[in-house]
Coordinates of C-alpha atoms in Angstrom, one line a residue:
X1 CA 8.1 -92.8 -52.1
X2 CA 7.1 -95.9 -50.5
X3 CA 10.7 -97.1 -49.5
X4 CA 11.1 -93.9 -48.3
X5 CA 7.8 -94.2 -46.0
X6 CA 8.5 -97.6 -45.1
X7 CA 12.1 -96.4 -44.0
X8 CA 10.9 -93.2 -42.0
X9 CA 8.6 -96.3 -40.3
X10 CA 11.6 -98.1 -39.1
X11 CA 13.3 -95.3 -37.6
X12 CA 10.3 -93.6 -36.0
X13 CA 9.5 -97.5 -34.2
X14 CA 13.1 -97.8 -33.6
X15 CA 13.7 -97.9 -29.5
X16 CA 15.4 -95.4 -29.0
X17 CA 13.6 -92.8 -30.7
X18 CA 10.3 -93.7 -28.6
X19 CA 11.9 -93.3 -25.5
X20 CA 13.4 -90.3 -26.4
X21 CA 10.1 -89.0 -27.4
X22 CA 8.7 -90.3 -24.5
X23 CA 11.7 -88.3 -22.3
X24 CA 10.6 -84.8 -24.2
X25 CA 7.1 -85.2 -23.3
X26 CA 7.9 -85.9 -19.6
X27 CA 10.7 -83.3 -19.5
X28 CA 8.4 -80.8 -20.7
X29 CA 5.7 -81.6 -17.9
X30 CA 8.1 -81.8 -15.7
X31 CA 9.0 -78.4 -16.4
X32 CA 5.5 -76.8 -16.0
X33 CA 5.8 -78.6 -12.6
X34 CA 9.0 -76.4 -12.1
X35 CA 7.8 -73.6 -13.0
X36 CA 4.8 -73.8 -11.0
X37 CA 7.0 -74.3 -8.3
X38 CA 9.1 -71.3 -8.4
X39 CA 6.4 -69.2 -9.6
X40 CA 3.5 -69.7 -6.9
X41 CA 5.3 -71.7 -3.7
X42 CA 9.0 -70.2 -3.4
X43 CA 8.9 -66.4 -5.0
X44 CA 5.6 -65.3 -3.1
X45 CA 7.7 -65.9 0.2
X46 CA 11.0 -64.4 -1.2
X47 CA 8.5 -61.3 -2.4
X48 CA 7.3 -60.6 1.1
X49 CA 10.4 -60.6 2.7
X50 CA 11.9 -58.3 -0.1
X51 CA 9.0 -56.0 0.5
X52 CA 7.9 -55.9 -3.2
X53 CA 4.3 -56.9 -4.8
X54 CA 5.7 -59.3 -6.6
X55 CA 9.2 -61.1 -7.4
X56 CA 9.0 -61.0 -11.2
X57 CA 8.3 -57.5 -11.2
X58 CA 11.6 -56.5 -9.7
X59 CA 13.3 -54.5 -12.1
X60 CA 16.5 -52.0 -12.4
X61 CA 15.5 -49.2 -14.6
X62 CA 18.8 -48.4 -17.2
X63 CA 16.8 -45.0 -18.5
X64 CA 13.2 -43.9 -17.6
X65 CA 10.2 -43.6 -20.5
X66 CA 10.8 -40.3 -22.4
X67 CA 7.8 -39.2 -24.5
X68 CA 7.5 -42.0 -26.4
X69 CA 10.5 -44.0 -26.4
X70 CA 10.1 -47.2 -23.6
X71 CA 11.8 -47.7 -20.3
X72 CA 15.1 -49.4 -21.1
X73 CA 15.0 -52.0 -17.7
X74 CA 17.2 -55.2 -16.5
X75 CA 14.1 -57.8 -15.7
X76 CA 15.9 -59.1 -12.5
X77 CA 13.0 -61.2 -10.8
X78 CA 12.5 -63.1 -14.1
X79 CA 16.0 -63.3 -14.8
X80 CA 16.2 -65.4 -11.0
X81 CA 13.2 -67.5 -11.3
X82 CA 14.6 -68.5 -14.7
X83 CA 17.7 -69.3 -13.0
X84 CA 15.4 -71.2 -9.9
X85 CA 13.7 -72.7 -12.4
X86 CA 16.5 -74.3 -14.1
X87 CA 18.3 -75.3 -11.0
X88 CA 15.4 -77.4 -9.9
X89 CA 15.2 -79.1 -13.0
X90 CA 19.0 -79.6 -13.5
X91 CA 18.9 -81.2 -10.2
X92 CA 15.9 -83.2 -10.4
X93 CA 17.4 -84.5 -13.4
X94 CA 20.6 -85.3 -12.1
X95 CA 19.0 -87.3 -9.1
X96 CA 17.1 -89.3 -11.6
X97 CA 20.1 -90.2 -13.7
X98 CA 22.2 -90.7 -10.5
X99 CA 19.6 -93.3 -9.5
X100 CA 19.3 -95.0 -13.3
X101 CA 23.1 -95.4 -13.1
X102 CA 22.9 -96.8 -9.2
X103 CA 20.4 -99.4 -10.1
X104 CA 22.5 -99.9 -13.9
X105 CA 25.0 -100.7 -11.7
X106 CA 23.6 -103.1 -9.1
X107 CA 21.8 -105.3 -12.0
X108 CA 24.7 -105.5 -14.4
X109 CA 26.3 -109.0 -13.4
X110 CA 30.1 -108.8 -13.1
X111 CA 32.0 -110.9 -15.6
X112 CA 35.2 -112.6 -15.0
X113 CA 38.2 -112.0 -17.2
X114 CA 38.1 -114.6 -19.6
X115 CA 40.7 -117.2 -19.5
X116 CA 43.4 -116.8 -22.3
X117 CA 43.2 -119.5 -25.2
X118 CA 47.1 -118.6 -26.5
X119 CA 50.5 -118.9 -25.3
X120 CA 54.0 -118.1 -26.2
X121 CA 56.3 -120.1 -27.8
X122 CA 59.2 -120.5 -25.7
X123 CA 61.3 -120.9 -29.0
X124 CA 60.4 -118.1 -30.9
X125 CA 57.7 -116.3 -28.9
X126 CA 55.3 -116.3 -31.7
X127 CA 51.6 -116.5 -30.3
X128 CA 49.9 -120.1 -30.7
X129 CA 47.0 -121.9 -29.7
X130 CA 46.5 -122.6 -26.2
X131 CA 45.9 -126.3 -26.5
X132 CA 48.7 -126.7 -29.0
X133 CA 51.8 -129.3 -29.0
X134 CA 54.3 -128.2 -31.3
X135 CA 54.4 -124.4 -32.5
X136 CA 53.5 -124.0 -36.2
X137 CA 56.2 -121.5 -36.9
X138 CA 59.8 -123.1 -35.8
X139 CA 57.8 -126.7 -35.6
X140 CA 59.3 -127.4 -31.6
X141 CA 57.7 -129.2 -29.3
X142 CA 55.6 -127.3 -26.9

């Protein structure tokens, strides 16, 4: 039990999982902030110009109520502020990692190729030792 513990302790403080943890959390705000967007600053304005009370509420009705079986109905206004929600996150999101991978790429120092430390032998093309004199395999000198 304990090396158990103390190994659930090195993965849970393990880098990576903290920042994705940290990622969730933010994501999920991020998402009420979506949501709140769509819901109270884009679809009152789409509502009004639709003519309807309210956006959400914008259904196509497959079959009426009869007695007492429900209304069979497509939820189209949620259905497109899901998809408005989504889109504003997908893109927010891609911004975000667009800009990680601009400044990734402006701070990553450029390496030159590294200099080569073999060589052919000219006798038998074996591959030797850059700084060698005479090739270990047919024994010429280099």
């Amino acid at each position: 039990m304990k090396a158990m513990m103390s190994e659930f302790k090195q993965f849970a403080m393990r880098g990576n999982v903290i920042d994705m943890a940290v990622g969730v959390i933010i994501g999920a705000a991020f998402g009420k902030i979506a949501t709140s967007l769509v819901n109270d600053v884009i679809m009152p304005p789409i509502s009004i110009l639709l003519g309807s009370g309210q956006f959400e509420g914008l259904t196509w009705v497959l079959r009426p109520a009869i007695d007492d079986k429900p209304a069979v109905a497509l939820n189209l206004g949620a259905f497109v502020t899901t998809v408005l929600d989504f889109l504003i996150v997908a893109f927010v999101i891609f911004m975000v990692v667009k800009q990680i991978n601009r400044l990734k790429a402006k701070s990553a120092p450029t390496q030159a190729p590294a200099s080569p430390t073999t060589k052919e032998c000219p006798r038998c093309i074996s591959t030797i030792p850059l700084k060698a004199s005479r090739c270990p395999n047919c024994t010429s000198d280099i």
